[in-house]
mmCIF file of C-alpha atoms in Angstrom:
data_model
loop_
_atom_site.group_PDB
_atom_site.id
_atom_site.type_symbol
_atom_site.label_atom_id
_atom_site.label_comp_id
_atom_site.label_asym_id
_atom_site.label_seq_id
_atom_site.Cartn_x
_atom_site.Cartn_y
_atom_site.Cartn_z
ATOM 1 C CA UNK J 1 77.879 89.668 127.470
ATOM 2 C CA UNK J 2 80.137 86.969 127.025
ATOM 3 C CA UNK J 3 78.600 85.909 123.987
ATOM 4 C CA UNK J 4 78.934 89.121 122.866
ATOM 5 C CA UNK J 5 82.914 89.228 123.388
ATOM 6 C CA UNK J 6 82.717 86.002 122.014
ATOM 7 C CA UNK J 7 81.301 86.976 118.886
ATOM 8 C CA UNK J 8 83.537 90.221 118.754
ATOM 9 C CA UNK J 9 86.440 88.205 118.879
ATOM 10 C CA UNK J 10 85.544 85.416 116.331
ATOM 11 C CA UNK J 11 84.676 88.477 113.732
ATOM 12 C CA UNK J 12 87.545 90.211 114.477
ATOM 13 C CA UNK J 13 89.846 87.525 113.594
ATOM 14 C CA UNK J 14 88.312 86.256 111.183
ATOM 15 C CA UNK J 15 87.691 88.978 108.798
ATOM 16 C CA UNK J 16 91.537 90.487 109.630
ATOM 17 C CA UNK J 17 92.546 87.009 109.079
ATOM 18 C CA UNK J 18 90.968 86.785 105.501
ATOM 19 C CA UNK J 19 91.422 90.355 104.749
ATOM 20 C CA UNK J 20 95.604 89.651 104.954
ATOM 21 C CA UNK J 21 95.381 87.035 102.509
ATOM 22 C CA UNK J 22 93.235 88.518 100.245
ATOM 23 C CA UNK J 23 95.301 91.837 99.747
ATOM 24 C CA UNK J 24 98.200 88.929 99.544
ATOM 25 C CA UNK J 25 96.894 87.292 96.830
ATOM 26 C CA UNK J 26 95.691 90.374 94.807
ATOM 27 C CA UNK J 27 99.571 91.792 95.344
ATOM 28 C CA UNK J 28 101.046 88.865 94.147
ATOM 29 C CA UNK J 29 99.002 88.739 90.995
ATOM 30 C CA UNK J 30 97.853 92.055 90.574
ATOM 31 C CA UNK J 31 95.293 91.809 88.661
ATOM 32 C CA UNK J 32 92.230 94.407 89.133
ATOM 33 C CA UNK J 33 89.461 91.484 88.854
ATOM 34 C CA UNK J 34 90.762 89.896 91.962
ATOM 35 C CA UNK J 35 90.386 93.531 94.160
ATOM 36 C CA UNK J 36 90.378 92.342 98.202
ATOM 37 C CA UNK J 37 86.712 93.596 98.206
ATOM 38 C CA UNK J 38 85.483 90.035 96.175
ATOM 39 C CA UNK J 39 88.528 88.108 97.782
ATOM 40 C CA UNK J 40 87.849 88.760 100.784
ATOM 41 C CA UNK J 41 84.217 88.384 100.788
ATOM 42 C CA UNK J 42 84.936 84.726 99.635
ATOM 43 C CA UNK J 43 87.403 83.926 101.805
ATOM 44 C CA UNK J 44 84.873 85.092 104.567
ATOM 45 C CA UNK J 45 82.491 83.130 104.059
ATOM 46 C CA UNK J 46 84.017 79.983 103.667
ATOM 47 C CA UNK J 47 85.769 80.438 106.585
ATOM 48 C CA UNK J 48 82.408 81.093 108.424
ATOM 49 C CA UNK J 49 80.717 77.836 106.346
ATOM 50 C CA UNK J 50 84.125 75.546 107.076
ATOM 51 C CA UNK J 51 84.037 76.357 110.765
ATOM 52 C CA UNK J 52 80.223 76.010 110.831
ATOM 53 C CA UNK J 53 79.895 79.490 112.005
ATOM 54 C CA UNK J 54 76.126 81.521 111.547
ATOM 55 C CA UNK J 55 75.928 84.591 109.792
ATOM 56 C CA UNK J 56 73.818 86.143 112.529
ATOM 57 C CA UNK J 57 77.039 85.540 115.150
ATOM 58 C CA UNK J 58 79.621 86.728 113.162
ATOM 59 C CA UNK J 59 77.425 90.139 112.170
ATOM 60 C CA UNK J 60 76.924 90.708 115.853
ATOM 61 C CA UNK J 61 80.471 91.051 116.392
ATOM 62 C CA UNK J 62 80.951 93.400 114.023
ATOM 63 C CA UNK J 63 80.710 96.437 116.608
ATOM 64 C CA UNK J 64 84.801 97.253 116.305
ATOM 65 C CA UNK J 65 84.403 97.692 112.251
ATOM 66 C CA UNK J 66 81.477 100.133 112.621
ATOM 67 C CA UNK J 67 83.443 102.096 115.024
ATOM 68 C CA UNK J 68 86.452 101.845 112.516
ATOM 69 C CA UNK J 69 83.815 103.161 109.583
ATOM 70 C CA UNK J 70 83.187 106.377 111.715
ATOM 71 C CA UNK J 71 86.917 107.312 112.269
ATOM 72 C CA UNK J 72 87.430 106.774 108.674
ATOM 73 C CA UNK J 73 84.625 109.068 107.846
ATOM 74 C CA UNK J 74 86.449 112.363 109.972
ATOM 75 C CA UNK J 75 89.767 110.883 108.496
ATOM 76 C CA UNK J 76 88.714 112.299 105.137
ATOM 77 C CA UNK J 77 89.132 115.732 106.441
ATOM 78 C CA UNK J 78 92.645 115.123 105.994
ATOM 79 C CA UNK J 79 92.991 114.270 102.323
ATOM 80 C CA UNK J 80 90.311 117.160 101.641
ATOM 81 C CA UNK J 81 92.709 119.828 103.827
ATOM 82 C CA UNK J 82 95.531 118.891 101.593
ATOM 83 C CA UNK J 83 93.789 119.487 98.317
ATOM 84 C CA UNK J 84 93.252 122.715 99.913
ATOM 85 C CA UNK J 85 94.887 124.746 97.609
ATOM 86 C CA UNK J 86 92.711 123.263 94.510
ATOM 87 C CA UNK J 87 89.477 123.362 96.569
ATOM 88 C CA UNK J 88 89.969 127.154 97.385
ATOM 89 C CA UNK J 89 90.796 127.530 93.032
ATOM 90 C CA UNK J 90 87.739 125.649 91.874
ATOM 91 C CA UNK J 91 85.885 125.992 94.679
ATOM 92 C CA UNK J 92 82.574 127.017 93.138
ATOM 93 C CA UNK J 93 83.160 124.470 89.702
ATOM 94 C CA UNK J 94 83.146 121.776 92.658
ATOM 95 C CA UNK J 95 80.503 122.834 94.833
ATOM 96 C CA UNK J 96 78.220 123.497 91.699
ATOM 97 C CA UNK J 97 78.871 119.811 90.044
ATOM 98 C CA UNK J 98 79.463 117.558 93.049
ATOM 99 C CA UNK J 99 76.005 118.863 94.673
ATOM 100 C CA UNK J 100 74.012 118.949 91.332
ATOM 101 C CA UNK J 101 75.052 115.491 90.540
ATOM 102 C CA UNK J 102 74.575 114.203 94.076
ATOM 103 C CA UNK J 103 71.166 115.500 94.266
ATOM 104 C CA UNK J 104 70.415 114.364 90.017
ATOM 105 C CA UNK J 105 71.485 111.231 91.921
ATOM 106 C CA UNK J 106 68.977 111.109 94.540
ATOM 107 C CA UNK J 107 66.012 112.367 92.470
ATOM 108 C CA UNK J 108 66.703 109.267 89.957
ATOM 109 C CA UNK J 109 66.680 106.853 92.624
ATOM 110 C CA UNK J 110 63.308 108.217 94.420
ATOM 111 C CA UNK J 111 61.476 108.444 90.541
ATOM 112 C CA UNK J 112 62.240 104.926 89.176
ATOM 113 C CA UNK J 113 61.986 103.280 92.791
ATOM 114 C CA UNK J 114 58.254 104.942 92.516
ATOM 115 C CA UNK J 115 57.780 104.391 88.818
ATOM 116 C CA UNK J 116 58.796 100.422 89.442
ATOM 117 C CA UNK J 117 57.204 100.082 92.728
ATOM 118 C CA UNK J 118 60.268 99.380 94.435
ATOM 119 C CA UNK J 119 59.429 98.691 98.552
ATOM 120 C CA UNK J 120 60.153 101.510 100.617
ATOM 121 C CA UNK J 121 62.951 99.781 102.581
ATOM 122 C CA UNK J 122 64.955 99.001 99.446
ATOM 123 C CA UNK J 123 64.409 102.623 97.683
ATOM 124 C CA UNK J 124 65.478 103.991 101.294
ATOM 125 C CA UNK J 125 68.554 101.535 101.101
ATOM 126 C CA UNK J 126 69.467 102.843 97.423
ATOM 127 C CA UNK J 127 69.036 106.863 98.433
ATOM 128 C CA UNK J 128 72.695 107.368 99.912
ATOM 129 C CA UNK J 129 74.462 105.188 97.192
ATOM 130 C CA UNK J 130 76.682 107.038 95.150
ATOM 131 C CA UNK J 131 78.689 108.673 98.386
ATOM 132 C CA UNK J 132 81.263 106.683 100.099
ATOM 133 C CA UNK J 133 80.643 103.912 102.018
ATOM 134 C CA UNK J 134 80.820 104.479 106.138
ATOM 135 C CA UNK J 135 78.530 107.681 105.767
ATOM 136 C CA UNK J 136 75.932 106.064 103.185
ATOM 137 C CA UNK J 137 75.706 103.577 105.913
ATOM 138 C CA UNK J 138 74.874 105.911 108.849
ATOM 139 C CA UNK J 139 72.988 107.588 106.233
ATOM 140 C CA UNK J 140 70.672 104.239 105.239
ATOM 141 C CA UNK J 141 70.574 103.799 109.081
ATOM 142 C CA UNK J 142 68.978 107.301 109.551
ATOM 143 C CA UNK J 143 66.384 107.237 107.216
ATOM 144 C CA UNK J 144 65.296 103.595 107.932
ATOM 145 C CA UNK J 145 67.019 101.507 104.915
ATOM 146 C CA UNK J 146 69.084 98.534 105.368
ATOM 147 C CA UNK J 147 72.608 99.185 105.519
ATOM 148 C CA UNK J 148 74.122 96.365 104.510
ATOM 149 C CA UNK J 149 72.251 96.487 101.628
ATOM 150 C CA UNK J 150 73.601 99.909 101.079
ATOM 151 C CA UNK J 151 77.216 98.595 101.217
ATOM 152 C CA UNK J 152 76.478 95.989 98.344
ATOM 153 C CA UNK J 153 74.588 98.993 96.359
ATOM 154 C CA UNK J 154 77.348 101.525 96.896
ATOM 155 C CA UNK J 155 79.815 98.924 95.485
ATOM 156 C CA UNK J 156 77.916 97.685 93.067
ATOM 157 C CA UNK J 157 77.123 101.547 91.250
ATOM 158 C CA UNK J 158 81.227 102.548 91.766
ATOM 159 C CA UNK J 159 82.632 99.689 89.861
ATOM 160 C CA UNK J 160 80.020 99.785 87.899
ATOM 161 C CA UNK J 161 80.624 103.716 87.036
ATOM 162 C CA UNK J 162 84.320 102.685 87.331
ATOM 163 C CA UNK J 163 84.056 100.336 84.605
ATOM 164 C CA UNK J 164 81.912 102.099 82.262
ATOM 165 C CA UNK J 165 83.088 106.124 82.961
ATOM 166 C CA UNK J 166 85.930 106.232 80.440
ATOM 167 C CA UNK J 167 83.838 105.332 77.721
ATOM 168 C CA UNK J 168 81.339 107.217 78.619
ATOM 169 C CA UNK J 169 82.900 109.808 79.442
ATOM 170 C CA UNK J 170 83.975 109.877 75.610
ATOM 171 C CA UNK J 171 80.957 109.780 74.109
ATOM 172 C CA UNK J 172 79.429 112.783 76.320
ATOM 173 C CA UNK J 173 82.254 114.552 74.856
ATOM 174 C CA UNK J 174 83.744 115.590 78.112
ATOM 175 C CA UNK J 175 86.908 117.057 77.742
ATOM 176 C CA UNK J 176 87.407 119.093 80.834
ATOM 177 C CA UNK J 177 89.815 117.380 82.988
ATOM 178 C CA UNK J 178 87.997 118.676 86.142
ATOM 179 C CA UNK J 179 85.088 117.359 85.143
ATOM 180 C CA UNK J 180 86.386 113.690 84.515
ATOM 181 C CA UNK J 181 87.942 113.928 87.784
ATOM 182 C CA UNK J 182 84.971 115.414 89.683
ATOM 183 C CA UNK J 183 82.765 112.855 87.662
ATOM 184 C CA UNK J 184 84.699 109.907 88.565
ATOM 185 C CA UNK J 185 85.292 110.852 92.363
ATOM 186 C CA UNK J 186 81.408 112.000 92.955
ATOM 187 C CA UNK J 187 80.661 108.309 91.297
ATOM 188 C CA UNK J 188 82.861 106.037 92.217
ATOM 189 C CA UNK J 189 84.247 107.292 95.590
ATOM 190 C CA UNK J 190 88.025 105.945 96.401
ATOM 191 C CA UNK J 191 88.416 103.439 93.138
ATOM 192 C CA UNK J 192 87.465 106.690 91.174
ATOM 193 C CA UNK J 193 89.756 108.713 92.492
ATOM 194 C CA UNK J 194 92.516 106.061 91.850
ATOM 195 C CA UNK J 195 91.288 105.818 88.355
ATOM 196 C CA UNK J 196 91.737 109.279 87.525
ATOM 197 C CA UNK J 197 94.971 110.004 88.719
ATOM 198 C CA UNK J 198 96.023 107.420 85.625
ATOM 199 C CA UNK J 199 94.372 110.183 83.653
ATOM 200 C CA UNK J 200 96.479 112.840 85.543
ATOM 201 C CA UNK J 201 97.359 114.803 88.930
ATOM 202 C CA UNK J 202 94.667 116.963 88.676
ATOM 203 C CA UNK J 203 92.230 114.490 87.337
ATOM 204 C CA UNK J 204 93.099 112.565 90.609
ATOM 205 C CA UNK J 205 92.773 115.603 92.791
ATOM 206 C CA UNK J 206 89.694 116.742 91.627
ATOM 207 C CA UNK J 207 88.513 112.876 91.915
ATOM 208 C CA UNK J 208 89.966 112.996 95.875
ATOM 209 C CA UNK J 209 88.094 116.023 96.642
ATOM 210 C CA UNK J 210 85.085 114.783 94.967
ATOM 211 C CA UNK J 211 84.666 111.924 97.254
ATOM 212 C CA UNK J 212 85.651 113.695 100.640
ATOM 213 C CA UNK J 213 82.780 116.922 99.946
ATOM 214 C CA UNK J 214 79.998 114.440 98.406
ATOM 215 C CA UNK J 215 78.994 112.990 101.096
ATOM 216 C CA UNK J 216 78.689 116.745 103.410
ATOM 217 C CA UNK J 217 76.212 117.456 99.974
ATOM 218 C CA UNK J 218 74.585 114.072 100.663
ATOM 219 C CA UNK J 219 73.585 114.394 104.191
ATOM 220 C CA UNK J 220 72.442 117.620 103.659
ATOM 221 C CA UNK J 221 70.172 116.555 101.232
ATOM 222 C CA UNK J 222 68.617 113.427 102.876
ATOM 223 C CA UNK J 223 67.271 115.030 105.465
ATOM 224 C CA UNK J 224 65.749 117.783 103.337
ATOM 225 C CA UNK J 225 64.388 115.777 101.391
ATOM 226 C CA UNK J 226 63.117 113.524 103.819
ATOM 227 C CA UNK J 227 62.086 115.756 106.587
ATOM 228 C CA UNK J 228 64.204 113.963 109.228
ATOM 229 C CA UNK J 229 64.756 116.539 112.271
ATOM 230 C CA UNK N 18 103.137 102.537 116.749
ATOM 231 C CA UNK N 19 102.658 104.596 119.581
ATOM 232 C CA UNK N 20 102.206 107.555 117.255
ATOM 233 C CA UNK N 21 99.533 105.965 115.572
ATOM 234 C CA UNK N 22 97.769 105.167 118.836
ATOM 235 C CA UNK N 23 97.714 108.743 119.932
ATOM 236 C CA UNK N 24 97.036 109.164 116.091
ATOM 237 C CA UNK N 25 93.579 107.134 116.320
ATOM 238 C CA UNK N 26 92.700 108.453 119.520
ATOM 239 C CA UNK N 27 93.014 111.741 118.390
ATOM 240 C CA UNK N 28 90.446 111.145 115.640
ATOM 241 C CA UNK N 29 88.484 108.991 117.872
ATOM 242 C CA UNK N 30 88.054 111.956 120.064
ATOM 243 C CA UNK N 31 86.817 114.477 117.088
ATOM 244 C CA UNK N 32 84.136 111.333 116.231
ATOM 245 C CA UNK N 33 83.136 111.391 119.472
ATOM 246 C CA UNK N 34 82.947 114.931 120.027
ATOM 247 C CA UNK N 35 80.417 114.616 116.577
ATOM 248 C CA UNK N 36 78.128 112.506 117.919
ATOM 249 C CA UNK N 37 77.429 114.414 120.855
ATOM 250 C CA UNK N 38 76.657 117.691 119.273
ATOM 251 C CA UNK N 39 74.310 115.634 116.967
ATOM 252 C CA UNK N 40 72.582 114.409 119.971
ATOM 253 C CA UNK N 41 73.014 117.738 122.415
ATOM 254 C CA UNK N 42 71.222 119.783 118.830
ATOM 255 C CA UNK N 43 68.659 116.752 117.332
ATOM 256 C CA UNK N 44 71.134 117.405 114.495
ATOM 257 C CA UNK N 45 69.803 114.895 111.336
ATOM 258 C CA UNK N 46 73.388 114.672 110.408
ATOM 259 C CA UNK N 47 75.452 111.816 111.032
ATOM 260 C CA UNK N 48 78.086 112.390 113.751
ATOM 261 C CA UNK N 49 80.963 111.324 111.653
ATOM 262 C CA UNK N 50 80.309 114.038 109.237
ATOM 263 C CA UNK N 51 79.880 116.285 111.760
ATOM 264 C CA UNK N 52 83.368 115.265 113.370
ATOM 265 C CA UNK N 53 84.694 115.204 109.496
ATOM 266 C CA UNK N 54 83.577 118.895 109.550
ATOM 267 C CA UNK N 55 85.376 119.412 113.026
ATOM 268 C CA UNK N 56 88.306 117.716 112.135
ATOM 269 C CA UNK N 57 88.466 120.038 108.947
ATOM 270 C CA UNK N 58 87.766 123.540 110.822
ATOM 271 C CA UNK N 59 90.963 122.292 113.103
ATOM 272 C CA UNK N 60 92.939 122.141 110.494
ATOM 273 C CA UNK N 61 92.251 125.253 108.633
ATOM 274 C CA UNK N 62 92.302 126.963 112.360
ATOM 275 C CA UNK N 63 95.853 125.576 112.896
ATOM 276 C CA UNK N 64 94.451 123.876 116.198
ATOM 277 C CA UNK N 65 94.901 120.931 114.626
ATOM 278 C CA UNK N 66 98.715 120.415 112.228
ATOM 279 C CA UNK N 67 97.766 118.187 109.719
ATOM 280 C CA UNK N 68 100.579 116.237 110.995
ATOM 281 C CA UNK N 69 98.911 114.736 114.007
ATOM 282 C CA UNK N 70 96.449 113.025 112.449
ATOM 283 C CA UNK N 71 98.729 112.228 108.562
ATOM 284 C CA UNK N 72 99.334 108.933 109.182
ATOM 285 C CA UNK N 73 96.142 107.237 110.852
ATOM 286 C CA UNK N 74 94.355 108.931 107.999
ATOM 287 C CA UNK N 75 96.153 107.111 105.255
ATOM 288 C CA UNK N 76 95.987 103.840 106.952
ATOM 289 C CA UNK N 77 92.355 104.676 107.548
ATOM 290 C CA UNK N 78 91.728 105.362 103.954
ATOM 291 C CA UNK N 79 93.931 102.367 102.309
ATOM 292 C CA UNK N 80 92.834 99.251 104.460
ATOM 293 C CA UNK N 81 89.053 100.937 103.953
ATOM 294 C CA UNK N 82 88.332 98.154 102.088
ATOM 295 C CA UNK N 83 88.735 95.432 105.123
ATOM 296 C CA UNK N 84 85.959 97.924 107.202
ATOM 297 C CA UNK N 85 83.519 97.008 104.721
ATOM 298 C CA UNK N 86 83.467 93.235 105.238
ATOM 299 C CA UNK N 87 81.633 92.436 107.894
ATOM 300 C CA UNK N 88 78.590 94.419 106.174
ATOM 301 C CA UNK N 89 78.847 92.689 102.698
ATOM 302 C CA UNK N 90 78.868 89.660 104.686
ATOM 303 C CA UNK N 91 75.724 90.794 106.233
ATOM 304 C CA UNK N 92 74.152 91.260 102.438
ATOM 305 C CA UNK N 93 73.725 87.405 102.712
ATOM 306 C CA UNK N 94 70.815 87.554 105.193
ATOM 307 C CA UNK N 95 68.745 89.359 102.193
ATOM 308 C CA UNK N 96 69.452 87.482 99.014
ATOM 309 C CA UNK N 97 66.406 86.442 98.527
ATOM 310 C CA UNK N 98 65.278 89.992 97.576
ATOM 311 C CA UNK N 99 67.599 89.765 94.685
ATOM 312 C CA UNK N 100 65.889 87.259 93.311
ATOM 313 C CA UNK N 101 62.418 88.889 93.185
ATOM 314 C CA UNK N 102 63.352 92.101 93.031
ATOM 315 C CA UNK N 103 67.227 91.787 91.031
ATOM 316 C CA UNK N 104 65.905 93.325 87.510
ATOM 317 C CA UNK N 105 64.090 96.527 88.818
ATOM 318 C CA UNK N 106 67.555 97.381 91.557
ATOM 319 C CA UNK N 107 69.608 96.604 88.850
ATOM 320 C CA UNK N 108 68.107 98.870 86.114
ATOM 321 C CA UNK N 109 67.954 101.640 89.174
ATOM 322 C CA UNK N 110 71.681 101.664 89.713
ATOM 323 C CA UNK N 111 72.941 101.211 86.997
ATOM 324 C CA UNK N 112 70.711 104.311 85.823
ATOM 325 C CA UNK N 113 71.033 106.625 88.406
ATOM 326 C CA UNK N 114 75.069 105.906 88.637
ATOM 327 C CA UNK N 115 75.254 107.242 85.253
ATOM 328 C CA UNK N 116 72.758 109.935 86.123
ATOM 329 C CA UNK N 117 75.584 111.264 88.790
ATOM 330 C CA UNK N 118 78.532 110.823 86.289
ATOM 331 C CA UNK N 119 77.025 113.092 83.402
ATOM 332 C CA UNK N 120 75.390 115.506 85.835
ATOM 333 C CA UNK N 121 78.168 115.887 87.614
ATOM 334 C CA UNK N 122 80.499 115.997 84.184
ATOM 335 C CA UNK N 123 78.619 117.805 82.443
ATOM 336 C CA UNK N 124 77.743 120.857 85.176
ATOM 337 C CA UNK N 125 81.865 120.811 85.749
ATOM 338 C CA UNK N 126 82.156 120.973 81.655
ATOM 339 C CA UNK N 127 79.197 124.202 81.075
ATOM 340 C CA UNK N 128 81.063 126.349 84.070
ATOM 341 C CA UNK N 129 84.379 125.643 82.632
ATOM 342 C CA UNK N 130 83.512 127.096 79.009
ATOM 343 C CA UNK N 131 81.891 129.621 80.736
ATOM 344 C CA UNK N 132 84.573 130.764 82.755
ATOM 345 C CA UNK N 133 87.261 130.077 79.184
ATOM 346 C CA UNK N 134 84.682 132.140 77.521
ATOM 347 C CA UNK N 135 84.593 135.299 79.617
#
């Protein structure tokens, strides 16, 4: 037990400590390359290595955060209530793209993982990817993944769609603005969002809403697919 | 600051509330979702003015970053999987994150110039 508060408290302090002067640093240069999320990470860990922390003590601790990633999960009913006015208009536009690419999603993952031979925890891991980040945790959690893995995959796809959707984007000869916004948000969660309101207000919205209903889609599907209950 | 207390608590509550109606139904939902739902019905219901719970849900969503940490950090206890198995993740996400952009785009795109069209 007192390990445990121990171990609580070291995290906790740590990772706040690091997070300040990473979102420091990227406000002082402002420069996208040096987002918190790499920062941070850095700063973590050679906190952990300078004060010859383990790993394995500072995950333990972690408990607060995972709490924290479940609040933030209901929190997105509030961004999605004030788009409400734009849900209600497109409503069916949304429901039909956000849920067909979520699931086009899914089905990719599950065919190349099998066509590659990819181990079942890792293809498990990848399933819940493209939605935002606390519920593809519980998600990877549920069906028996590894969720930190998940994290680094979830990141990894949205700056990776983040990076390449413009000119994509282009060449598919999209020029609906509700579907760049809906495309971006259903990829690339939060930073896509952010992205497309540079492209416009209702680029952005569509890119909010995106990321608050994808992940209602997503956990519907999982456990369809996977036969959970 | 005492507003945002009552703020989080508020929200902690509707999280809570989720995870016990997953585990009262066997519900294979997460129970933040489920509380996301909740929280959303409020709202629309008027039980719940969006003002209550403004504020805690910004500062949820901007600092979301620094909730992430501690389970990147935990990525490090399986690097050695990307080195036997880097090439075949690699060409998965990068495939099926594209897969979601154009499906998505593209489904958006056909019921727009359907609707122009009519």
């Amino acid at each position: 037990m007192e390990a445990l508060i121990g171990n609580t408290f070291l995290c906790t302090v740590i990772t706040f400590a690091s997070y300040v002067i990473g979102v420091k640093i990227f406000r002082k240069f402002n420069k996208y390359w040096l987002n918190p999320l790499y920062t941070v990470t850095i700063i973590v860990i050679s906190l952990l290595s300078f004060f010859h922390v383990d790993y394995g003590h500072y995950t333990s601790g972690a408990g607060i955060f995972s709490l924290l990633l479940g609040t933030a999960t209901v929190s997105l009913a509030v961004p999605l209530y004030k788009q409400m006015r734009m849900l209600k208009k497109h409503l069916w536009i949304i429901v039909y793209s956000v849920s067909s690419g979520t699931l086009a999603g899914v089905v990719c993952v599950m065919m190349l993982a099998n066509e590659v031979h990819l181990n079942k925890d890792l293809m498990l891991s990848l399933i819940p990817k493209s939605v935002t980040v606390p519920i593809a945790l519980s998600i990877s959690r549920s069906l028996g993944g590894i969720p930190s893995l998940t994290v680094l995959f979830v990141v990894i796809s949205a700056v990776f769609s983040l990076v390449t959707a413009p000119l994509f984007l282009k060449l598919g000869q999209i020029r609906s603005r509700i579907a760049k916004g809906l495309a971006l948000g259903t990829s690339a969660q939060a930073i896509g969002a952010s992205r497309a309101f540079e492209w416009g207000e209702l680029e952005g919205t569509m890119g909010i809403i995106a990321m608050s209903i994808s992940p209602l889609f997503m956990s519907l599907i999982t456990p369809l697919l996977f036969n959970l209950s | 600051m005492i507003r945002i207390i009552i703020q989080f608590f508020t929200i902690f509550v509707i999280y809570l509330i989720g995870n016990l109606i997953v585990t009262w139904l066997h519900l294979p939902l997460p129970g933040a979702v489920v509380g996301m739902v909740l929280l959303f019905i409020a709202l629309l219901l008027g039980i719940c003015r969006v003002t209550w719970v403004e504020r805690i849900a910004q500062l949820h969503i901007k600092h979301i970053t620094l909730l992430f940490i501690p389970s990147i950090i935990g990525v490090l206890r399986y690097i050695g999987i990307f080195q036997t198995e880097g090439l075949k993740l690699a060409v998965i996400l990068i495939a099926s994150s594209l897969v979601v952009l154009f499906v998505t785009a593209y489904t958006a795109e056909y019921y727009e110039n359907k609707k122009r069209r009519k």
